[in-house]
Coordinates of C-alpha atoms and ligand atoms in Angstrom, one line a residue:
X1291 CA 122.3 150.0 105.1
X1292 CA 121.2 146.4 105.1
X1293 CA 120.1 145.6 101.6
X1294 CA 117.5 142.9 101.2
X1295 CA 117.0 141.8 97.6
X1296 CA 114.0 140.1 96.0
X1297 CA 114.6 138.7 92.5
X1298 CA 112.0 137.6 90.0
X1299 CA 111.4 133.8 90.2
X1300 CA 112.5 132.5 86.7
X1301 CA 112.1 128.8 87.1
X1302 CA 109.3 127.3 84.8
X1303 CA 105.8 127.5 86.3
X1304 CA 107.0 129.5 89.3
X1305 CA 104.6 132.3 89.9
X1306 CA 105.3 133.1 93.5
X1307 CA 107.4 135.9 94.9
X1308 CA 109.5 135.6 98.1
X1309 CA 108.5 138.8 99.9
X1310 CA 105.1 140.4 99.7
X1311 CA 104.2 144.1 100.2
X1312 CA 102.7 143.5 103.7
X1313 CA 106.1 142.5 105.0
X1314 CA 108.0 145.6 103.8
X1315 CA 107.1 147.8 106.7
X1316 CA 108.1 145.2 109.4
X1317 CA 111.4 144.5 107.5
X1318 CA 112.1 148.2 107.4
X1319 CA 111.6 148.4 111.2
X1320 CA 114.1 145.6 111.5
X1321 CA 116.6 147.8 109.7
X1322 CA 116.4 146.5 106.1
X1323 CA 116.0 148.5 102.9
X1324 CA 114.0 146.2 100.6
X1325 CA 114.8 146.1 96.9
X1326 CA 112.4 144.4 94.5
X1327 CA 113.3 143.4 91.0
X1328 CA 110.9 145.1 88.6
X1329 CA 107.8 143.0 88.1
X1330 CA 108.9 140.4 90.7
X1331 CA 105.4 140.3 92.2
X1332 CA 103.5 140.5 88.9
X1333 CA 102.5 136.8 88.7
X1334 CA 101.1 136.9 92.3
X1335 CA 99.2 140.1 91.6
X1336 CA 101.5 142.3 93.6
X1337 CA 102.4 145.3 91.4
X1338 CA 105.5 147.4 91.7
X1339 CA 103.2 150.3 92.8
X1340 CA 102.1 148.2 95.8
X1341 CA 105.7 147.6 96.8
X1342 CA 106.6 151.2 96.3
X1343 CA 103.6 152.3 98.5
X1344 CA 104.8 149.9 101.2
X1345 CA 108.2 151.5 101.2
X1346 CA 110.3 149.2 99.0
X1347 CA 112.6 150.3 96.1
X1348 CA 112.3 148.9 92.6
X1349 CA 115.5 147.7 90.7
X1350 CA 115.4 147.7 87.0
X1351 CA 118.3 145.4 86.5
X1352 CA 119.4 142.2 88.1
X1353 CA 123.0 143.5 88.5
X1354 CA 121.8 146.5 90.4
X1355 CA 119.6 144.2 92.6
X1356 CA 122.3 141.7 93.6
X1357 CA 125.0 144.3 94.1
X1358 CA 126.0 144.7 97.8
X1359 CA 123.0 142.7 98.9
X1360 CA 123.2 141.6 102.6
X1361 CA 120.3 139.2 102.0
X1362 CA 118.9 137.7 98.8
X1363 CA 115.6 136.0 99.4
X1364 CA 114.0 133.7 96.8
X1365 CA 111.5 130.8 96.6
X1366 CA 113.5 128.7 94.2
X1367 CA 117.3 128.1 94.0
X1368 CA 119.2 130.5 91.7
X1369 CA 118.3 130.5 88.0
X1370 CA 120.6 129.9 85.1
X1371 CA 120.0 129.7 81.3
X1372 CA 121.7 130.9 78.1
X1373 CA 121.0 134.6 79.0
X1374 CA 120.7 134.8 82.7
X1375 CA 123.0 133.5 85.4
X1376 CA 122.0 134.4 89.0
X1377 CA 124.9 132.3 90.4
X1378 CA 127.4 134.7 88.9
X1379 CA 125.6 137.7 90.5
X1380 CA 125.7 136.4 94.1
X1381 CA 128.5 138.0 96.1
X1382 CA 130.4 136.2 98.8
X1383 CA 129.3 138.7 101.4
X1384 CA 125.7 138.0 100.7
X1385 CA 123.4 135.5 102.5
X1386 CA 121.2 133.6 100.1
X1387 CA 117.8 132.1 101.4
X1388 CA 115.5 129.9 99.4
X1389 CA 114.3 126.4 99.1
X1390 CA 117.4 124.6 97.9
X1391 CA 116.9 120.7 98.1
X1392 CA 120.7 120.3 97.8
X1393 CA 120.4 116.5 97.5
X1394 CA 118.1 116.6 94.5
X1395 CA 119.8 119.6 92.7
X1396 CA 123.4 118.7 93.4
X1397 CA 125.0 120.7 90.5
X1398 CA 123.0 123.8 91.4
X1399 CA 124.1 123.4 95.0
X1400 CA 127.8 123.1 94.0
X1401 CA 127.5 126.2 91.9
X1402 CA 125.9 128.0 94.8
X1403 CA 128.6 126.9 97.1
X1404 CA 131.2 128.4 94.8
X1405 CA 129.7 131.9 95.4
X1406 CA 131.1 131.4 99.0
X1407 CA 128.0 133.1 100.4
X1408 CA 126.0 132.0 103.4
X1409 CA 123.3 129.6 102.1
X1410 CA 120.1 128.9 103.9
X1411 CA 117.8 126.0 102.8
X1412 CA 114.4 127.0 104.2
X1413 CA 113.0 123.5 103.7
X1414 CA 115.4 122.3 106.4
X1415 CA 113.7 124.3 109.1
X1416 CA 113.6 122.1 112.2
X1417 CA 110.1 120.7 112.9
X1418 CA 109.7 122.1 116.5
X1419 CA 106.9 124.1 117.8
X1420 CA 109.0 127.3 118.1
X1421 CA 109.6 127.1 114.4
X1422 CA 106.1 126.6 113.2
X1423 CA 105.7 130.2 112.0
X1424 CA 108.8 129.8 109.9
X1425 CA 108.1 126.5 108.4
X1426 CA 107.9 126.9 104.6
X1427 CA 107.1 123.2 104.0
X1428 CA 104.0 123.5 106.2
X1429 CA 102.7 126.8 104.8
X1430 CA 103.1 125.6 101.2
X1431 CA 101.9 122.0 101.8
X1432 CA 98.8 123.3 103.4
X1433 CA 97.9 125.1 100.2
X1434 CA 98.8 122.1 98.1
X1435 CA 96.3 120.0 100.1
X1436 CA 93.6 122.5 99.5
X1437 CA 94.4 122.9 95.8
X1438 CA 94.6 119.1 95.2
X1439 CA 91.0 118.7 96.2
X1440 CA 89.8 121.7 94.2
X1441 CA 91.6 120.5 91.1
X1442 CA 90.2 117.0 91.6
X1443 CA 86.7 118.5 91.9
X1444 CA 87.2 120.5 88.7
X1445 CA 88.1 117.5 86.5
X1446 CA 85.7 115.0 88.2
X1447 CA 82.6 114.6 86.1
X1448 CA 80.3 114.2 89.1
X1449 CA 79.4 116.4 92.0
X1450 CA 80.9 116.3 95.5
X1451 CA 77.9 116.9 97.8
X1452 CA 74.8 114.9 98.4
X1453 CA 71.9 116.6 96.4
X1454 CA 68.3 115.7 96.8
X1455 CA 66.6 117.2 93.7
X1456 CA 63.2 116.7 92.1
X1457 CA 65.0 114.9 89.3
X1458 CA 66.6 112.5 91.7
X1459 CA 69.4 112.2 94.2
X1460 CA 73.1 112.8 93.6
X1461 CA 75.2 110.7 95.9
X1462 CA 78.1 112.4 97.7
X1463 CA 81.6 111.7 96.5
X1464 CA 83.8 109.3 98.4
X1465 CA 87.2 110.8 98.9
X1466 CA 90.2 108.8 100.3
X1467 CA 93.2 110.8 101.5
X1468 CA 96.4 108.8 102.0
X1469 CA 98.8 110.4 104.5
X1470 CA 97.5 112.8 107.2
X1471 CA 100.4 115.2 107.4
X1472 CA 100.0 118.9 106.8
X1473 CA 98.7 118.6 103.2
X1474 CA 96.5 115.6 104.0
X1475 CA 94.7 117.2 106.9
X1476 CA 94.0 120.3 104.8
X1477 CA 92.8 118.0 102.0
X1478 CA 90.4 116.3 104.4
X1479 CA 89.0 119.7 105.6
X1480 CA 88.6 120.9 102.0
X1481 CA 86.8 117.7 100.8
X1482 CA 84.5 117.8 103.8
X1483 CA 83.6 121.5 103.1
X1484 CA 82.7 120.5 99.6
X1485 CA 80.3 117.8 100.9
X1486 CA 82.3 114.6 100.3
X1487 CA 82.4 111.6 102.6
X1488 CA 86.1 111.4 103.6
X1489 CA 88.3 108.5 104.5
X1490 CA 91.9 108.7 105.5
X1491 CA 94.8 106.3 106.0
X1492 CA 98.1 107.0 107.7
X1493 CA 100.8 104.7 109.2
X1494 CA 101.1 107.1 112.2
X1495 CA 98.4 106.0 114.6
X1496 CA 98.6 109.5 116.3
X1497 CA 96.9 110.9 113.2
X1498 CA 93.6 109.0 113.9
X1499 CA 92.4 111.6 116.4
X1500 CA 93.3 114.5 114.0
X1501 CA 91.5 112.9 111.1
X1502 CA 88.4 112.2 113.2
X1503 CA 88.3 115.8 114.6
X1504 CA 88.0 117.0 111.0
X1505 CA 85.1 114.7 110.3
X1506 CA 87.1 112.1 108.4
X1507 CA 86.8 108.3 108.8
X1508 CA 90.2 106.7 109.8
X1509 CA 91.0 103.5 108.0
X1510 CA 93.2 101.4 110.3
X1511 CA 95.6 98.5 109.5
X1512 CA 95.2 95.7 112.1
X1513 CA 98.8 95.8 113.3
X1514 CA 100.4 96.9 116.5
X1515 CA 103.6 98.4 115.0
X1516 CA 103.9 102.2 115.1
X1517 CA 104.7 104.1 111.9
X1518 CA 106.1 107.0 113.8
X1519 CA 109.9 107.6 114.2
X1520 CA 111.5 109.5 117.1
X1521 CA 111.5 112.6 114.8
X1522 CA 107.7 112.5 114.6
X1523 CA 107.9 111.6 110.9
X1524 CA 106.8 108.4 109.3
X1525 CA 109.3 105.5 108.9
X1526 CA 109.4 102.7 106.4
X1527 CA 107.2 99.9 107.5
X1528 CA 107.9 96.2 107.7
X1529 CA 107.1 93.9 104.8
X1530 CA 104.3 92.3 106.9
X1531 CA 102.7 95.6 107.6
X1532 CA 103.0 96.7 103.9
X1533 CA 101.2 93.5 102.8
X1534 CA 98.3 94.2 105.2
X1535 CA 98.2 97.8 104.2
X1536 CA 98.1 96.9 100.5
X1537 CA 95.2 94.4 101.0
X1538 CA 93.3 97.0 103.0
X1539 CA 93.9 99.7 100.3
X1540 CA 92.9 97.3 97.5
X1541 CA 89.7 96.6 99.3
X1542 CA 88.8 100.2 99.9
X1543 CA 90.0 101.9 96.7
X1544 CA 87.3 100.2 94.6
X1545 CA 84.7 102.2 96.5
X1546 CA 86.4 105.6 96.1
X1547 CA 85.7 108.4 93.6
X1548 CA 88.7 110.6 94.4
X1549 CA 92.0 109.6 96.0
X1550 CA 94.5 112.2 97.1
X1551 CA 97.9 110.8 98.1
X1552 CA 100.4 112.7 100.2
X1553 CA 102.5 109.9 101.8
X1554 CA 106.2 110.7 102.2
X1555 CA 109.1 109.3 104.2
X1556 CA 111.8 112.0 104.7
X1557 CA 115.0 111.3 102.7
X1558 CA 113.4 108.4 100.7
X1559 CA 111.4 108.0 97.5
X1560 CA 107.7 108.1 98.1
X1561 CA 106.3 104.7 99.0
X1562 CA 104.3 103.1 96.1
X1563 CA 100.9 102.4 97.7
X1564 CA 98.6 102.3 94.6
X1565 CA 99.5 99.6 92.2
X1566 CA 98.5 99.3 88.5
X1567 CA 96.1 96.5 89.5
X1568 CA 94.4 98.8 92.1
X1569 CA 94.0 101.5 89.5
X1570 CA 92.3 99.0 87.2
X1571 CA 89.9 98.1 89.9
X1572 CA 88.7 101.7 90.5
X1573 CA 85.3 103.1 89.5
X1574 CA 85.2 104.6 86.0
X1575 CA 85.5 108.4 86.1
X1576 CA 87.5 108.3 89.4
X1577 CA 90.5 110.7 90.0
X1578 CA 93.8 110.2 91.7
X1579 CA 95.8 113.3 92.6
X1580 CA 99.3 112.3 93.6
X1581 CA 100.9 115.0 95.7
X1582 CA 104.0 112.8 96.2
X1583 CA 104.6 112.8 92.4
X1584 CA 107.7 115.1 92.9
X1585 CA 109.3 112.3 94.9
X1586 CA 108.4 109.5 92.6
X1587 CA 104.7 109.3 93.4
X1588 CA 102.5 107.1 95.6
X1589 CA 100.8 105.5 92.6
X1590 CA 102.8 103.2 90.3
X1591 CA 101.5 105.0 87.1
X1592 CA 101.9 108.7 88.2
X1593 CA 103.9 110.9 85.8
X1594 CA 105.1 114.1 87.5
X1595 CA 103.6 117.2 85.8
X1596 CA 101.2 115.2 83.7
X1597 CA 97.6 114.0 83.7
X1598 CA 97.4 110.4 82.7
X1599 CA 94.1 109.0 81.3
X1600 CA 93.5 105.4 82.1
X1601 CA 90.4 103.3 81.3
X1602 CA 89.2 103.8 84.9
X1603 CA 90.6 107.0 86.2
X1604 CA 92.6 110.1 85.6
X1605 CA 95.9 110.2 87.5
X1606 CA 97.2 113.7 88.1
X1607 CA 100.9 114.3 89.0
X1608 CA 100.8 118.0 89.8
X1609 CA 103.8 120.2 89.2
X1610 CA 104.2 123.0 91.9
X1611 CA 100.7 123.3 93.2
X1612 CA 101.6 126.2 95.6
X1613 CA 102.5 128.3 92.6
X1614 CA 98.9 127.9 91.3
X1615 CA 97.7 129.8 94.4
X1616 CA 100.6 132.1 94.1
X1617 CA 99.1 135.1 95.9
X1618 CA 98.4 133.3 99.2
X1619 CA 101.5 131.0 98.9
X1620 CA 103.7 134.1 98.5
X1621 CA 102.1 135.8 101.4
X1622 CA 102.6 132.8 103.7
X1623 CA 106.2 132.2 102.5
X1624 CA 107.0 135.9 103.0
X1625 CA 105.7 135.7 106.6
X1626 CA 107.8 132.6 107.2
X1627 CA 110.9 134.5 106.1
X1628 CA 110.0 137.5 108.2
X1629 CA 109.5 135.4 111.3
X1630 CA 112.8 133.6 110.6
X1631 CA 114.7 137.0 110.4
X1632 CA 112.8 138.2 113.5
X1633 CA 114.2 135.2 115.4
X1634 CA 117.7 136.7 115.0
X1635 CA 116.8 140.3 116.0
X1636 CA 118.0 141.9 119.1
X1637 CA 115.7 144.7 120.5
X1638 CA 113.8 144.5 117.2
X1639 CA 116.8 145.1 115.0
X1640 CA 118.6 142.7 112.7
X1641 CA 122.4 142.9 112.7
X1642 CA 123.4 139.4 111.9
X1643 CA 122.0 135.9 112.1
X1644 CA 122.1 134.4 115.6
X1645 CA 124.6 131.7 114.6
X1646 CA 124.1 129.8 117.9
X1647 CA 120.4 129.3 117.4
X1648 CA 119.3 125.8 116.4
X1649 CA 117.0 127.2 113.7
X1650 CA 119.8 129.1 112.0
X1651 CA 122.2 126.1 112.4
X1652 CA 119.5 123.8 111.0
X1653 CA 118.9 125.8 107.9
X1654 CA 122.4 127.2 107.1
X1655 CA 124.0 124.7 104.7
X1656 CA 127.0 126.8 103.8
X1657 CA 128.6 129.5 105.9
X1658 CA 131.2 132.0 104.9
X1659 CA 133.2 132.2 108.2
X1660 CA 135.8 134.5 106.7
X1661 CA 133.6 137.6 106.8
X1662 CA 134.6 140.2 109.3
X1663 CA 131.3 141.7 109.5
X1664 CA 129.3 138.5 109.7
X1665 CA 126.8 139.4 107.0
Ligands
LIG1720 P1 105.2 114.4 105.3 O1 104.9 115.3 104.1 O2 106.6 113.9 105.5 O3 104.3 113.0 105.1 C1 102.9 113.1 104.8 C2 102.2 112.0 105.6 O4 102.4 110.8 104.9 C3 102.6 111.8 107.0 O5 101.5 112.0 107.9 C4 103.1 110.4 107.1 O6 102.9 109.7 108.3 C5 102.4 109.8 105.9 N1 102.9 108.5 105.4 C6 104.2 108.1 105.2 N2 104.2 106.9 104.7 C7 103.0 106.4 104.6 C8 102.4 105.2 104.2 N3 103.1 104.2 103.7 N4 101.0 105.1 104.2 C9 100.2 106.1 104.6 N5 100.7 107.3 105.0 C10 102.1 107.4 105.0 O7 104.5 114.9 106.6 P2 104.4 116.4 107.1 O8 103.1 117.0 106.6 O9 105.6 117.2 106.7 O10 104.3 116.3 108.6 C11 105.0 115.3 109.3 C12 105.0 115.5 110.8 O11 105.6 116.7 111.2 C13 103.5 115.6 111.4 O12 103.5 114.9 112.7 C14 103.3 117.0 111.6 O13 102.4 117.3 112.6 C15 104.7 117.4 112.0 N6 105.0 118.9 111.8 C16 105.5 119.6 112.8 C17 105.8 121.0 112.5 C18 106.4 121.8 113.6 O14 106.3 121.5 114.8 N7 107.1 122.9 113.3 C19 105.5 121.5 111.3 C20 105.0 120.7 110.3 C21 104.7 119.4 110.6

C-alpha cells in the first residue's frame, strides 16, 4: 500500500489543506491510500465526512498518520511548538512535499534534512509550459491578486464603479497595479470587473499587450532597456532606469485611489518603488495593498501583517492572502500536487518519482539515495 498522508496545517493563520476531497478518487486510481488527519479540512469547509465519502481514511492521531507514510503532503513546512513536533514524526523512507522556502526558513530546513527523507519544495517548480498545471506559486498568486483588490475595495471609503444617480455622479476609482505577473494580471481583471479605471506598470515590456488585453492602461518608462531576464522573470534595473521609473510613479500616484503592488525579483528583496514622499502625496482616503510585503514590500512604509494608517492612505501588508480564500486555494493547490504526481506515473500508476524528470529534479531539494525501494 502506498500511504499518502495529509496533516492539519498548524502554522498561524493557515487555513488551507493540501489535498481536497475531489482529488481522492484520482489518487486512489494512481495506487494511493489517502489518510487525512482528523479535521484537516475543517478550515477550508471540507469535512471529514466529505473525505470519507470520497474514499479517504481519517486518522485520529498524528503518530498514526505519519507512520509508514510514502508521501506526506502539506502546504506549509513541518510545524513545531512546545507540544507538537512534526519533524520528529517524519520517517526517512517518506517523501515530504510542501512549500519550503529553504533560504528563508534555514533552521526549519536543516531540521527537515535531518529526517533524511526526500524533500520536495513545491515553490521551486520550473516555470515551463509543461509545468503550468503543477505551479503552486501561480495558483496561489492568482487568488492573492483577486483578494488584494476585494480587500482594498472593502476598506476603501468610496465606490469602485462610475454611478450616475439622481443625487449626483460617483466617479470611478482609479487603480494602479505595479507588476503584471500572475497576481498583477488577476488584480487588473478583478479591478476592471468592479468598474475601476485601471493602470499598470511593469519593467517587462512584454506585459504591455497582456495588460491592454485585460482593459488596463499600460504606463511606460521612456527607456529602451528590457526588464526581462533570460528566465522570463524581471531583473534588477539600472540606476538610470530606476530614476526615470520613480519620477513617472511619483507623477501618477497622486491621481490614484488604490495601488496594488506585486513587484518581485526572484532571489532578492522586493524593490522599493513607493517612497514615504510618494505616500504623502497621495489622495486622502487612498489605499495601498502591498502584495510584496512578505519579501520586504514595494512601499517604504509597509509592515508585513499590519494595516498602517497614514494621513493620506492606509497601507496594507497582507499576511497569507491565499489562506483567506482557503477553499479555492486548497482546491487549486491539491490539483497542482495531483498533476505533479501524475507526471511520474507509468500507465496511470505511481510507483516512484521519475527521478530523471526535470520537474522532479527541480523541486527535490533533498534526496534519500540509500532507499532500496526508492520511496
Ligand atoms: P513575480 O511574482 O516574480 O513578479 C511579479 C511582477 O513584478 C513581474 O511581472 C515582474 O516583471 C514585476 N516587476 C519586478 N520588478 C519590478 C519593478 N521594479 N517595477 C515594476 N514591476 C516589476 O512574477 P510571476 O507572477 O511569478 O511571473 C513571472 C513570469 O513567469 C511571467 O512572465 C509569467 O508569465 C511567467 N510564468 C510562467 C509560468 C509557467 O510557464 N509555468 C508560470 C507562472 C508564471
